[in-house]
Coordinates of C-alpha atoms in Angstrom, one line a residue:
M1178 CA 123.7 -78.9 124.3
S1179 CA 124.5 -80.7 121.0
I1180 CA 123.0 -83.9 119.9
L1181 CA 126.5 -85.4 119.8
L1182 CA 127.1 -84.5 123.5
L1183 CA 123.8 -86.0 124.5
V1184 CA 124.7 -89.2 122.8
C1185 CA 128.1 -89.3 124.4
L1186 CA 126.6 -88.7 127.8
T1187 CA 124.0 -91.4 127.2
L1188 CA 126.7 -93.9 126.3
G1189 CA 129.0 -93.0 129.1
Q1190 CA 131.7 -91.4 127.0
G1191 CA 132.9 -88.4 129.0
S1192 CA 131.9 -86.7 132.2
I1193 CA 129.0 -84.4 132.8
P1194 CA 129.7 -80.8 131.7
A1195 CA 129.8 -77.8 133.9
G1196 CA 126.6 -75.8 134.1
S1197 CA 123.1 -77.1 133.1
A1198 CA 122.7 -80.2 130.9
K1199 CA 120.4 -83.1 130.1
L1200 CA 120.9 -86.8 129.9
D1201 CA 118.7 -89.3 128.1
L1202 CA 119.1 -92.6 130.0
D1203 CA 117.8 -96.0 129.0
L1204 CA 117.5 -97.9 132.3
A1205 CA 116.0 -101.1 130.9
T1206 CA 112.8 -100.8 132.8
A1207 CA 112.4 -97.1 131.9
K1208 CA 113.7 -94.4 129.6
M1209 CA 114.3 -91.2 131.5
E1210 CA 115.3 -87.6 131.0
V1211 CA 117.7 -86.5 133.7
F1212 CA 118.5 -82.8 134.2
T1213 CA 121.9 -81.9 135.7
Y1214 CA 123.8 -79.0 137.1
K1215 CA 127.5 -79.0 137.8
P1216 CA 128.8 -75.8 139.6
A1217 CA 131.7 -74.0 138.0
N1218 CA 133.8 -74.6 141.1
Y1219 CA 132.8 -78.3 141.4
R1220 CA 135.6 -80.4 142.8
D1221 CA 134.6 -84.1 143.2
G1222 CA 131.7 -83.3 145.5
A1223 CA 128.7 -85.6 146.3
M1224 CA 125.7 -86.1 144.0
L1225 CA 122.4 -84.4 145.0
M1226 CA 119.5 -86.3 143.3
V1227 CA 116.3 -84.1 143.3
F1228 CA 112.8 -85.4 142.9
H1229 CA 110.0 -83.3 141.5
G1230 CA 106.4 -82.9 142.6
M1231 CA 103.2 -83.7 140.9
L1232 CA 103.8 -81.3 138.0
R1233 CA 106.8 -83.5 136.9
N1234 CA 108.8 -80.4 136.3
A1235 CA 112.3 -81.9 136.8
D1236 CA 114.0 -79.2 134.8
E1237 CA 112.6 -76.5 137.0
Y1238 CA 113.5 -78.5 140.1
R1239 CA 117.1 -78.7 138.7
D1240 CA 117.1 -75.0 138.2
H1241 CA 115.8 -74.3 141.7
A1242 CA 118.4 -76.7 143.2
R1243 CA 121.3 -75.0 141.6
A1244 CA 121.8 -72.7 144.6
M1245 CA 122.2 -75.9 146.8
G1246 CA 124.7 -77.2 144.3
D1247 CA 126.7 -74.0 144.5
R1248 CA 126.4 -73.8 148.3
F1249 CA 127.4 -77.3 149.0
G1250 CA 129.6 -78.1 146.0
M1251 CA 127.3 -80.9 144.8
L1252 CA 126.4 -82.2 141.4
V1253 CA 122.6 -81.8 141.0
V1254 CA 120.8 -84.6 139.2
A1255 CA 117.0 -84.3 138.6
P1256 CA 115.2 -87.2 136.9
R1257 CA 111.8 -86.7 135.3
F1258 CA 109.2 -89.4 136.1
D1259 CA 106.9 -88.8 133.2
S1260 CA 103.2 -89.6 133.6
T1261 CA 103.2 -92.2 130.8
Q1262 CA 105.7 -94.5 132.4
F1263 CA 105.0 -93.4 136.0
G1264 CA 101.4 -92.6 136.8
K1265 CA 100.3 -91.5 140.3
G1266 CA 100.3 -95.0 141.6
K1267 CA 103.8 -95.6 140.2
Y1268 CA 105.3 -92.3 141.4
Q1269 CA 104.0 -91.2 144.7
Q1270 CA 103.2 -94.8 145.7
G1271 CA 106.2 -96.4 144.0
G1272 CA 104.3 -98.8 141.7
L1273 CA 104.2 -101.4 144.4
F1274 CA 101.2 -103.0 142.7
E1275 CA 100.2 -103.7 139.0
D1276 CA 96.7 -104.8 138.2
G1277 CA 96.0 -105.4 141.8
K1278 CA 98.9 -107.7 142.4
L1279 CA 102.3 -107.1 143.9
A1280 CA 104.6 -106.0 141.1
A1281 CA 108.0 -107.4 140.5
R1282 CA 110.6 -105.6 142.5
A1283 CA 112.5 -104.6 139.3
N1284 CA 109.4 -102.8 138.1
W1285 CA 109.0 -100.6 141.2
A1286 CA 109.6 -97.0 140.4
W1287 CA 112.1 -96.7 143.2
S1288 CA 114.3 -99.3 141.5
V1289 CA 115.5 -96.7 139.0
V1290 CA 117.2 -94.6 141.7
P1291 CA 120.3 -96.8 142.3
K1292 CA 120.5 -97.2 138.5
I1293 CA 120.6 -93.4 137.9
A1294 CA 123.2 -93.0 140.6
D1295 CA 125.4 -95.7 139.1
R1296 CA 125.0 -94.2 135.6
V1297 CA 126.1 -90.8 136.9
R1298 CA 129.0 -92.4 138.8
D1299 CA 130.1 -94.1 135.6
L1300 CA 130.0 -90.8 133.7
E1301 CA 132.0 -89.1 136.4
H1302 CA 134.4 -92.1 136.7
R1303 CA 133.8 -92.2 140.4
P1304 CA 132.3 -95.6 141.3
D1305 CA 132.2 -94.6 145.0
M1306 CA 130.7 -91.1 144.6
P1307 CA 128.4 -90.5 147.6
Y1308 CA 124.9 -89.3 146.9
Y1309 CA 122.0 -87.6 148.7
L1310 CA 118.3 -87.7 147.8
I1311 CA 115.9 -84.8 148.2
G1312 CA 112.3 -84.5 147.0
H1313 CA 109.4 -82.1 147.7
S1314 CA 105.7 -82.8 147.8
A1315 CA 105.0 -85.8 145.6
G1316 CA 108.8 -86.2 145.4
G1317 CA 108.8 -86.3 149.2
Q1318 CA 106.2 -89.0 149.2
F1319 CA 108.2 -91.0 146.7
L1320 CA 111.3 -90.9 149.0
V1321 CA 109.4 -91.7 152.2
R1322 CA 108.1 -94.9 150.6
L1323 CA 111.4 -95.7 148.9
S1324 CA 113.0 -95.6 152.4
A1325 CA 110.7 -98.3 153.6
F1326 CA 111.1 -100.8 150.7
V1327 CA 114.4 -100.2 148.8
P1328 CA 117.8 -100.2 150.4
T1329 CA 120.1 -97.6 148.7
E1330 CA 123.6 -96.2 149.2
A1331 CA 122.2 -92.7 149.9
T1332 CA 124.0 -90.9 152.6
R1333 CA 120.8 -89.0 153.5
I1334 CA 117.2 -89.1 152.2
V1335 CA 115.3 -85.8 152.6
A1336 CA 111.5 -85.9 152.2
A1337 CA 110.2 -82.3 152.1
N1338 CA 106.6 -81.5 152.7
P1339 CA 105.1 -84.8 151.6
G1340 CA 101.3 -84.7 151.2
S1341 CA 101.0 -88.0 153.0
D1342 CA 103.4 -90.2 154.9
L1343 CA 104.0 -93.9 155.5
F1344 CA 103.4 -94.5 159.2
P1345 CA 105.1 -97.6 160.5
T1346 CA 101.9 -99.3 161.5
R1347 CA 99.6 -102.0 160.2
D1348 CA 96.5 -100.0 161.3
L1349 CA 96.5 -97.8 158.2
P1350 CA 96.3 -99.2 154.7
Y1351 CA 99.0 -98.7 152.2
P1352 CA 100.1 -96.1 151.0
Y1353 CA 99.5 -94.4 154.4
G1354 CA 100.7 -97.4 156.5
F1355 CA 101.5 -101.1 156.0
G1356 CA 98.0 -102.4 156.3
G1357 CA 96.9 -104.7 153.5
L1358 CA 100.3 -105.4 152.2
P1359 CA 101.6 -109.0 151.6
T1360 CA 103.2 -110.4 154.8
S1361 CA 106.6 -110.3 153.2
L1362 CA 106.4 -106.5 153.2
V1363 CA 105.1 -106.1 156.8
T1364 CA 107.8 -108.0 158.8
D1365 CA 109.5 -106.6 161.9
D1366 CA 112.8 -106.8 160.0
L1367 CA 111.4 -104.5 157.3
L1368 CA 110.0 -102.0 159.8
R1369 CA 113.2 -102.0 161.8
D1370 CA 115.2 -101.3 158.6
Y1371 CA 112.8 -98.5 157.7
L1372 CA 113.4 -96.7 161.0
A1373 CA 117.1 -97.2 160.7
R1374 CA 117.3 -95.5 157.3
P1375 CA 118.9 -92.0 157.1
L1376 CA 115.6 -90.2 156.4
T1377 CA 115.0 -86.6 157.2
V1378 CA 111.4 -85.3 157.5
Y1379 CA 111.9 -81.7 156.3
L1380 CA 108.9 -79.5 157.0
G1381 CA 108.0 -75.9 156.2
S1382 CA 106.5 -74.5 159.3
A1383 CA 103.9 -72.6 157.3
D1384 CA 102.8 -75.6 155.2
T1385 CA 99.5 -75.6 157.1
V1386 CA 97.0 -75.0 154.3
R1387 CA 94.5 -77.6 153.1
D1388 CA 94.9 -76.6 149.5
E1389 CA 93.4 -78.3 146.4
D1390 CA 96.4 -80.6 145.9
L1391 CA 96.4 -82.0 149.4
D1392 CA 95.1 -85.6 149.9
I1393 CA 92.0 -85.1 152.1
S1394 CA 90.8 -88.7 152.0
S1395 CA 89.7 -90.1 155.4
E1396 CA 92.8 -92.3 155.6
A1397 CA 95.1 -89.4 154.9
D1398 CA 93.3 -87.2 157.5
K1399 CA 94.0 -89.9 160.1
Q1400 CA 97.6 -88.8 159.8
G1401 CA 96.8 -85.1 160.4
Q1402 CA 95.0 -82.2 158.8
T1403 CA 98.0 -80.6 157.1
R1404 CA 101.3 -81.6 155.6
Y1405 CA 103.1 -80.0 158.6
E1406 CA 100.9 -81.9 161.1
R1407 CA 101.2 -85.2 159.2
G1408 CA 105.0 -85.0 159.1
H1409 CA 105.3 -84.4 162.8
N1410 CA 102.9 -87.2 163.5
A1411 CA 104.8 -89.6 161.2
F1412 CA 108.1 -88.8 162.9
R1413 CA 106.6 -89.2 166.4
S1414 CA 105.0 -92.5 165.5
A1415 CA 108.3 -93.8 164.1
Q1416 CA 110.3 -92.5 167.1
E1417 CA 107.9 -94.1 169.6
L1418 CA 108.0 -97.4 167.8
A1419 CA 111.8 -97.5 167.7
K1420 CA 112.0 -96.6 171.4
R1421 CA 109.4 -99.3 172.3
K1422 CA 111.2 -102.0 170.3
G1423 CA 114.7 -100.9 171.2
W1424 CA 115.5 -100.4 167.5
D1425 CA 118.1 -98.0 165.9
F1426 CA 116.4 -94.8 164.8
R1427 CA 118.2 -92.6 162.3
W1428 CA 115.4 -90.3 161.2
R1429 CA 115.7 -86.5 161.6
L1430 CA 113.0 -83.9 161.9
V1431 CA 114.0 -80.5 160.5
E1432 CA 111.9 -77.4 160.0
A1433 CA 112.2 -74.4 157.7
P1434 CA 110.7 -71.5 159.7
G1435 CA 108.1 -69.5 157.9
V1436 CA 108.2 -71.6 154.6
G1437 CA 105.0 -72.9 153.1
H1438 CA 104.5 -75.5 150.3
D1439 CA 107.2 -74.1 148.1
H1440 CA 110.1 -76.3 146.9
E1441 CA 112.4 -73.5 145.9
A1442 CA 112.0 -71.8 149.3
M1443 CA 112.6 -75.2 151.0
F1444 CA 115.7 -75.8 149.0
N1445 CA 117.1 -72.3 149.6
A1446 CA 116.2 -72.1 153.3
P1447 CA 119.2 -72.2 155.7
A1448 CA 117.6 -75.3 157.2
S1449 CA 118.4 -77.3 154.1
R1450 CA 121.9 -77.7 155.4
A1451 CA 120.6 -79.3 158.6
A1452 CA 118.2 -81.5 156.5
L1453 CA 121.0 -82.8 154.4
F1454 CA 124.0 -82.9 156.7
G1455 CA 122.7 -82.5 160.2
L1456 CA 124.6 -79.3 160.6
K1457 CA 123.2 -76.0 162.0

C-alpha cells in the first residue's frame, strides 16, 4: 500500500480498501498498527476484530482470519499490541495496575478496543457498524478480562484457548479471580454484568498439553491443569454463580473437536460459526 493511502486511512479520508491493508492509528493513549482484510465480495458486513497471542503477530492473525472474513462476509481488523506500549501486564492482564496502583481507566489496554472500532466505523462511514471480537491464547485472556471490566458494543466476544481465565470469585487473586482488587472492582453489580456479557469460551478439545507457554503457577493450576480444563471450569463456575444469584447468563461454551493450541485451526474450524453466531 502506498504511503499516501496509509495517510488517508489514518486521517479518515476514504474507506478501507478491498484485500489486505494496514492502518496506523493514533488513539491518544497509544499508537497502533492495525491490519485489515476486506473480502472482495464484502457488502456492508460486520467487523471482526482479531486479537493476537503472545507473539504479537497481528499481521499473521489477520492472514489466518481471512477465511472467516470470506465465509461470514466480515471486515477483519487485527490490532497489534506491541511489547513496548503493552507489556505482559498490560496485554493479557489489561494494564489494570501501574506501579502497584490501580491505573486510570483511560490507560487500561482494553480502552483502545472501542476506539479502534469507532475509527473503523468512521473510515467505512457506518457509525452503527456491528462488531465481534475474537482472540486466541493471550488474546483470549485479553478478551476474558475485558469482558469483566469494560462495557463494549461488541455483539459477541470469543475467547479461544486462553492460558488462564478470570473466575468470578474473590477466592483467587487477580488475574485469576477478583481477589485483592479494589472494592470498586469487586461489587455484585460488576460480577453480574460480567456474567451477562456476550462471552463465548471457545475451546479446542485437544488443547490438553502443559506446554512451555502455559502458566503453571500455583494459582493458575487451581483453575485446572490445561487450557481445556480451565476453560470448562471457568464456564461452570460462572454458570453456577449466575444460577445461584438468579442473574442473567449470556456466556456460551463451544468446542472445536480435535483442535489443539492453534489459532488458525480454531478460526477455520466449523465450530467458529457457533462461537461467533450461536449457529450450528
